[in-house]
Structures are given as C-alpha cells and as structure tokens.
Coordinates of C-alpha atoms in Angstrom, one line a residue:
X20 CA -17.8 -1.9 -22.4
X21 CA -21.9 -1.6 -20.4
X22 CA -22.3 -5.4 -22.6
X23 CA -18.6 -5.8 -21.2
X24 CA -20.4 -5.8 -18.2
X25 CA -23.2 -7.0 -18.2
X26 CA -21.7 -10.9 -20.1
X27 CA -19.5 -10.4 -17.1
X28 CA -21.8 -10.3 -14.8
X29 CA -23.9 -12.9 -16.2
X30 CA -20.9 -15.1 -15.9
X31 CA -20.5 -14.9 -11.7
X32 CA -23.5 -15.4 -11.0
X33 CA -24.1 -18.4 -13.2
X34 CA -20.0 -19.6 -12.0
X35 CA -21.7 -18.5 -8.2
X36 CA -25.1 -20.1 -8.7
X37 CA -23.6 -24.0 -9.9
X38 CA -21.4 -23.2 -6.9
X39 CA -23.8 -22.9 -4.4
X40 CA -25.2 -26.0 -6.1
X41 CA -21.8 -27.8 -5.4
X42 CA -21.5 -26.3 -1.6
X43 CA -25.7 -27.2 -0.3
X44 CA -24.6 -30.9 -2.3
X45 CA -21.6 -31.4 -0.4
X46 CA -23.7 -30.1 2.7
X47 CA -26.5 -32.5 2.0
X48 CA -24.7 -35.9 2.0
X49 CA -22.4 -34.4 5.1
X50 CA -26.1 -33.7 6.9
X51 CA -27.3 -37.3 6.1
X52 CA -24.5 -39.6 6.6
X53 CA -23.1 -37.9 10.2
X54 CA -27.1 -37.2 11.2
X55 CA -27.9 -38.4 15.0
X56 CA -32.1 -37.5 14.8
X57 CA -33.9 -38.9 11.9
X58 CA -34.6 -36.5 8.6
X59 CA -38.0 -34.5 8.3
X60 CA -37.8 -35.5 3.9
X61 CA -38.9 -32.4 2.1
X62 CA -38.1 -31.8 -1.2
X63 CA -34.6 -31.3 -2.2
X64 CA -35.7 -27.5 -4.2
X65 CA -36.7 -26.0 -0.5
X66 CA -33.4 -27.1 0.7
X67 CA -31.8 -25.5 -1.9
X68 CA -33.7 -21.9 -1.6
X69 CA -32.9 -22.1 2.1
X70 CA -29.4 -22.8 2.2
X71 CA -29.3 -20.4 -0.4
X72 CA -30.9 -17.3 1.5
X73 CA -28.6 -18.9 4.6
X74 CA -25.7 -17.8 2.1
X75 CA -27.2 -14.5 1.3
X76 CA -28.0 -13.8 5.1
X77 CA -23.8 -14.3 5.7
X78 CA -24.7 -17.6 7.3
X79 CA -23.1 -20.5 6.7
X80 CA -23.4 -22.4 9.7
X81 CA -21.7 -22.9 12.6
X82 CA -18.6 -25.6 13.8
X83 CA -19.7 -29.0 15.4
X84 CA -16.4 -27.8 18.4
X85 CA -16.8 -24.6 19.3
X86 CA -20.1 -23.5 17.7
X87 CA -18.7 -20.5 16.4
X88 CA -20.1 -18.8 12.3
X89 CA -17.8 -21.1 9.9
X90 CA -17.8 -17.9 8.6
X91 CA -16.0 -15.2 10.6
X92 CA -13.5 -18.2 10.9
X93 CA -12.7 -19.3 7.9
X94 CA -12.3 -15.5 6.5
X95 CA -10.0 -14.6 9.3
X96 CA -7.7 -18.0 8.3
X97 CA -8.3 -17.2 4.8
X98 CA -7.0 -13.8 5.6
X99 CA -4.2 -15.0 6.9
X100 CA -4.0 -17.1 4.0
X101 CA -4.2 -14.3 1.4
X102 CA -1.7 -12.5 3.3
X103 CA 0.6 -15.0 2.7
X104 CA 0.2 -15.3 -0.7
X105 CA 1.0 -11.1 -1.0
X106 CA 4.5 -12.0 0.4
X107 CA 5.0 -14.7 -1.9
X108 CA 3.7 -12.7 -4.8
X109 CA 5.9 -9.6 -3.4
X110 CA 9.0 -11.7 -3.6
X111 CA 8.3 -13.5 -6.8
X112 CA 7.4 -10.1 -9.1
X113 CA 11.0 -8.6 -7.7
X114 CA 13.6 -11.4 -8.5
X115 CA 10.8 -12.7 -11.2
X116 CA 10.4 -9.4 -13.0
X117 CA 14.4 -8.9 -14.1
X118 CA 15.5 -12.3 -14.7
X119 CA 12.2 -12.6 -17.3
X120 CA 13.1 -9.2 -19.5
X121 CA 16.6 -10.1 -19.5
X122 CA 15.8 -13.5 -20.9
X123 CA 13.1 -11.9 -22.9
X124 CA 16.2 -9.2 -24.0
X125 CA 19.2 -11.5 -24.4
X126 CA 16.7 -14.9 -25.8
X127 CA 18.4 -18.2 -27.4
X128 CA 21.9 -17.1 -25.6
X129 CA 24.1 -18.3 -22.5
X130 CA 21.7 -16.1 -20.0
X131 CA 18.4 -16.5 -21.4
X132 CA 19.3 -21.2 -20.4
X133 CA 20.2 -20.0 -17.4
X134 CA 16.9 -18.4 -16.2
X135 CA 15.0 -21.2 -17.9
X136 CA 16.6 -23.3 -16.3
X137 CA 16.3 -22.1 -13.0
X138 CA 12.3 -21.6 -13.7
X139 CA 11.4 -25.2 -15.4
X140 CA 13.7 -26.1 -11.5
X141 CA 11.2 -24.5 -10.3
X142 CA 7.9 -25.7 -11.8
X143 CA 9.5 -29.1 -11.8
X144 CA 9.8 -29.5 -8.3
X145 CA 6.4 -30.3 -5.7
X146 CA 5.3 -27.5 -3.5
X147 CA 5.6 -30.0 0.1
X148 CA 8.6 -31.5 -1.2
X149 CA 10.7 -27.9 -1.2
X150 CA 8.0 -26.3 2.2
X151 CA 9.6 -29.6 4.2
X152 CA 13.3 -29.2 2.6
X153 CA 12.6 -25.7 4.5
X154 CA 11.6 -27.0 6.7
X155 CA 14.4 -28.6 8.3
X156 CA 17.4 -26.1 7.3
X157 CA 17.1 -25.1 11.0
X158 CA 18.2 -28.8 11.9
X159 CA 21.3 -28.3 9.5
X160 CA 22.3 -25.2 10.0
X161 CA 20.9 -24.1 13.7
X162 CA 17.6 -21.8 14.2
X163 CA 18.1 -19.5 11.5
X164 CA 14.7 -18.1 10.7
X165 CA 11.6 -19.9 12.9
X166 CA 9.1 -23.4 10.5
X167 CA 6.6 -23.6 13.2
X168 CA 2.9 -22.2 13.9
X169 CA 2.4 -17.3 12.4
X170 CA 3.4 -15.7 15.4
X171 CA 5.8 -16.8 19.0
X172 CA 3.7 -17.3 21.5
X173 CA 4.3 -15.0 23.9
X174 CA 2.3 -12.5 21.4
X175 CA -1.6 -12.1 22.5
X176 CA -2.8 -10.1 18.5
X177 CA -6.1 -9.7 19.0
X178 CA -7.6 -10.4 15.0
X179 CA -9.0 -6.6 14.1
X180 CA -8.3 -7.7 9.9
X181 CA -6.7 -11.0 9.9
X182 CA -4.2 -9.9 8.4
X183 CA -1.1 -9.4 11.0
X184 CA 0.3 -7.7 9.4
X185 CA -1.6 -5.3 9.9
X186 CA -3.2 -6.6 13.8
X187 CA 0.4 -6.8 15.2
X188 CA 0.8 -2.8 13.9
X189 CA -2.0 -2.0 16.6
X190 CA -0.1 -3.7 19.4
X191 CA 2.7 -1.0 19.1
X192 CA 1.7 1.0 22.9
X193 CA 1.8 -2.3 23.9
X194 CA 5.2 -4.4 21.9
X195 CA 6.2 -1.9 20.3
X196 CA 7.1 -3.7 16.7
X197 CA 8.8 -7.2 17.8
X198 CA 5.3 -8.9 17.5
X199 CA 5.5 -7.0 13.8
X200 CA 8.8 -8.3 12.9
X201 CA 8.4 -11.4 14.3
X202 CA 5.0 -12.0 12.0
X203 CA 7.5 -11.0 9.4
X204 CA 10.3 -13.9 10.4
X205 CA 7.4 -16.3 10.5
X206 CA 6.5 -15.6 6.8
X207 CA 10.0 -15.2 4.8
X208 CA 9.8 -19.7 4.9
X209 CA 7.1 -20.4 3.6
X210 CA 6.8 -17.2 1.9
X211 CA 9.8 -18.0 -0.2
X212 CA 8.9 -21.5 -0.8
X213 CA 5.6 -20.0 -1.8
X214 CA 7.5 -18.2 -4.7
X215 CA 9.7 -21.1 -6.1
X216 CA 6.9 -21.3 -8.0
X217 CA 5.3 -18.6 -8.6
X218 CA 9.5 -17.1 -9.5
X219 CA 9.8 -19.9 -12.9
X220 CA 5.5 -18.3 -13.1
X221 CA 6.1 -14.8 -13.3
X222 CA 10.1 -15.5 -15.1
X223 CA 8.4 -17.7 -18.4
X224 CA 5.7 -15.7 -19.0
X225 CA 7.8 -11.8 -18.8
X226 CA 9.8 -13.3 -20.8
X227 CA 6.9 -14.5 -23.5
X228 CA 6.2 -11.1 -22.9
X229 CA 9.5 -9.0 -23.0
X230 CA 10.7 -10.9 -26.9
X231 CA 6.6 -10.7 -28.4
X232 CA 7.0 -6.9 -28.0
X233 CA 10.3 -6.7 -28.8
X234 CA 10.0 -8.8 -32.8
X235 CA 6.9 -6.2 -32.6
X236 CA 6.4 -3.7 -35.7
X237 CA 7.4 -0.6 -33.5
X238 CA 10.4 -1.4 -31.7
X239 CA 11.4 -1.5 -34.9
X240 CA 10.8 1.6 -36.5
X241 CA 12.2 2.6 -33.3
X242 CA 15.8 0.8 -33.8
X243 CA 15.6 2.2 -37.5
X244 CA 14.7 5.6 -36.1
X245 CA 18.4 5.3 -35.0
X246 CA 16.9 5.1 -31.6
X247 CA 19.6 3.4 -28.3
X248 CA 18.9 0.3 -26.7
X249 CA 18.8 1.4 -23.1
X250 CA 15.5 3.9 -24.2
X251 CA 14.1 1.5 -27.0
X252 CA 13.7 -0.9 -24.0
X253 CA 13.0 1.8 -21.0
X254 CA 10.5 4.1 -22.7
X255 CA 8.5 1.5 -24.9
X256 CA 9.1 -2.2 -24.7
X257 CA 8.8 -1.9 -20.9
X258 CA 5.6 0.0 -20.9
X259 CA 3.7 -2.8 -23.4
X260 CA 5.4 -5.7 -21.8
X261 CA 4.2 -6.5 -18.1
X262 CA 0.8 -5.6 -18.6
X263 CA -0.2 -8.3 -20.6
X264 CA 1.5 -10.8 -17.0
X265 CA -1.5 -9.1 -14.7
X266 CA -4.5 -11.4 -16.9
X267 CA -1.9 -14.2 -17.7
X268 CA -1.8 -14.7 -13.7
X269 CA -5.3 -14.0 -12.7
X270 CA -5.4 -17.2 -14.2
X271 CA -2.8 -18.7 -11.8
X272 CA -4.2 -17.6 -9.2
X273 CA -6.5 -21.1 -7.4
X274 CA -3.2 -23.3 -8.2
X275 CA -1.5 -20.2 -5.7
X276 CA -4.0 -20.6 -3.5
X277 CA -4.1 -24.0 -3.4
X278 CA 0.1 -24.4 -3.0
X279 CA -0.6 -22.1 -0.1
X280 CA -2.4 -24.3 1.9
X281 CA -0.6 -27.4 1.4
X282 CA 2.9 -24.4 2.4
X283 CA 0.5 -24.3 5.8
X284 CA 0.4 -27.5 6.6
X285 CA 3.6 -28.2 6.2
X286 CA 4.4 -25.4 8.4
X287 CA 1.7 -25.3 11.0
X288 CA 0.4 -22.2 10.3
X289 CA -3.0 -20.7 10.6
X290 CA -4.6 -21.0 7.5
X291 CA -7.2 -21.6 6.1
X292 CA -5.9 -25.0 4.9
X293 CA -4.8 -25.8 8.1
X294 CA -7.8 -24.7 9.5
X295 CA -9.8 -27.7 6.9
X296 CA -7.3 -30.0 7.7
X297 CA -8.6 -30.1 11.1
X298 CA -12.6 -29.6 11.2
X299 CA -12.1 -33.3 8.6
X300 CA -9.8 -35.0 11.8
X301 CA -11.6 -33.9 13.8
X302 CA -15.3 -34.2 12.1
X303 CA -16.0 -31.1 11.4
X304 CA -17.2 -32.1 8.4
X305 CA -19.8 -28.6 7.7
X306 CA -16.9 -26.7 7.5
X307 CA -15.8 -28.4 4.2
X308 CA -19.0 -25.9 2.3
X309 CA -18.1 -22.7 3.7
X310 CA -14.6 -23.0 2.8
X311 CA -15.1 -23.3 -0.5
X312 CA -17.0 -20.7 -0.7
X313 CA -14.8 -18.6 0.6
X314 CA -11.7 -19.9 -1.7
X315 CA -14.2 -19.6 -5.1
X316 CA -16.2 -17.0 -4.0
X317 CA -13.3 -14.9 -3.5
X318 CA -11.0 -16.2 -7.1
X319 CA -13.8 -16.2 -9.0
X320 CA -14.6 -11.8 -7.6
X321 CA -10.9 -11.1 -8.5
X322 CA -10.8 -12.8 -11.9
X323 CA -13.8 -11.0 -13.0
X324 CA -12.6 -7.7 -10.9
X325 CA -9.1 -7.8 -13.2
X326 CA -10.5 -8.5 -16.5
X327 CA -12.4 -5.4 -15.9
X328 CA -9.5 -3.4 -14.4
X329 CA -7.7 -4.9 -17.4
X330 CA -10.4 -3.1 -20.0
X331 CA -10.5 0.5 -18.0
X332 CA -6.4 0.7 -17.6
X333 CA -5.3 -1.0 -21.0
X334 CA -6.0 0.7 -24.4
X335 CA -5.0 -2.8 -26.1
X336 CA -7.6 -4.7 -24.4
X337 CA -9.8 -1.3 -25.2
X338 CA -10.0 -1.5 -29.0
X339 CA -10.1 -5.3 -28.9
X340 CA -13.8 -4.9 -26.5
X341 CA -15.2 -2.9 -29.5
X342 CA -13.1 -4.7 -32.3
X343 CA -15.5 -7.7 -30.1

C-alpha cells in the first residue's frame, strides 16, 4: 500500500510540474504580447521558479479589470460549476443506474435494445444544441422554469462557500427557503441538459458491469444452488456491479466539466466557463492560466483521491494491487 501511495504521489508531482510549465508559458506569452512597457529580459528558469512560488503562495495574479485576486474569483466561479455537475450527476444516477441494471439483466432483449437506443442518442446529441433547445422551451411551453442566470435578481446572497445551494441556507432568516428553491429552479434545466451525456455514459457502464457480473462463476454457482434470481441480483450481483463504475466515471470527469462550462455559457450561469469566456472577451487574459490551474488541479487531485479510496474500500482492487 505504501508503494502504491508513493507511485501516486510521484504521478501527482510530475503531472503538476507539467501543468505549471504550461501555465507559465501561457502567462509569459500573454505578458509579452500585451505589455505596454518594455520587458526586462530575465532568465526564464528564474521567472518560472518565481511563478511557482506565487502559486504556492496562493497568488495567481489579479484581474486586469477590477484588480480582484484571480484565485479567489476562480474558486468562487468553479464552485458554481461543481454544483451544477453534482446536481446533474445526482439526476443521472437516479435515472441511469436502474436502466443500466435492467439492460444488463435482460441483455439482447427488446428492453435492452430500447434502453441502449436512448443512451446512444444521448451520446450523439451535441450538448450545446440540447442546451439551445432547452432555452427555447419557455417560448413553446410558457415560463415553466428560468433559463437565464444563477438566481433571480431579487435575492442578495453573500458568498460564503461559493455553492449557492448552501449559501442560500445561511439567509433563511431574511428570505426563508424561497432563495433556496429559486436556486433549485434555476439549476433544473441546465442540470437536465448536462445529465443527457451522463445518463448515456452511466447506462453503458452499468450495463457492461452488470453483464460481466452475471456471467461470473460465483453467480452461476448461486443459480446451481437453487437461489432465486431476485436474491442473486440484490444480494450478490449489485454489490459487485456498482463499485467498478466509479473509477470509469473518474475518467469522464474532464469531459463532464467541459460540457458543464459549455452549458454555463448557453444558460448564462456564473460558472468558471462563463468567467473565462467573458475574461477573454474583455481582454483579461491572465484569467486563462489561472482557470487552467484551478480546473486541472481539481481533476488531478480528485482522480487520485478516488483511486486511493477505491483501493481502501474494494478488496478486489487491493488484491490486484498486491498481486502487481
């Protein structure tokens, strides 16, 4: 286990080193092309270590528009993006896991074909097109759900955690739960659009995992002992079919975040995608390397944390680790 942790720590350090070099290169390029004053030539190695020290000091620079710290603003907007991803993932799991289990249990039947057809359509549809169609819904069905912004302008929510679903609970003495429900209403359509891709991916992963479990030897032994299909599925198959899905979803994290950033622009949500888009439009180019470090740093640390957690909680993963 110790050697596994050391290998993952080395992977974290090497990847973080490469990311900081990319961020430094982008930052220097921006500085050279948009500097009005002549730049004092300096060794790039010294400049890189100075940039690295600023990162360790939680200083990614300041916005050229309002002189606000880029790290603080980026984390606030990124929290809104993570909130959208979490709600979409919750929607997707509630819908996709039962469908994937049914498709795996009834493989090559009409039910399986119908579920996988819907999943393939979800993978094929461009997420920005689905977002535009969702924005057009109020013009067809009436003002059912809001399609613009994070919240209604009547609510003034101070930033505490950056997660509006949590921050709205701190002002219940002023607004009651109306602010919370308003935030939920603004999240429903964007989360539903993002869940299109997630549902399709989770259905595919769950179906494959369930199929492999149902074909395993211990399931066939349970059938031979005369156990009922219901007991086999709920007592033996589910416990082994669901855990392998988590590491696979980890590989889709970057895709999920990129889709969420696209949806933010379509629905005008104040997430990190909209922040980066508006920063580039207004010439605040230093937000680009700051946003890149925030997003990639989160993906890297989250992926390694999930992998270590799976090794701790999964006997099969621990066994394969010791075998290696």
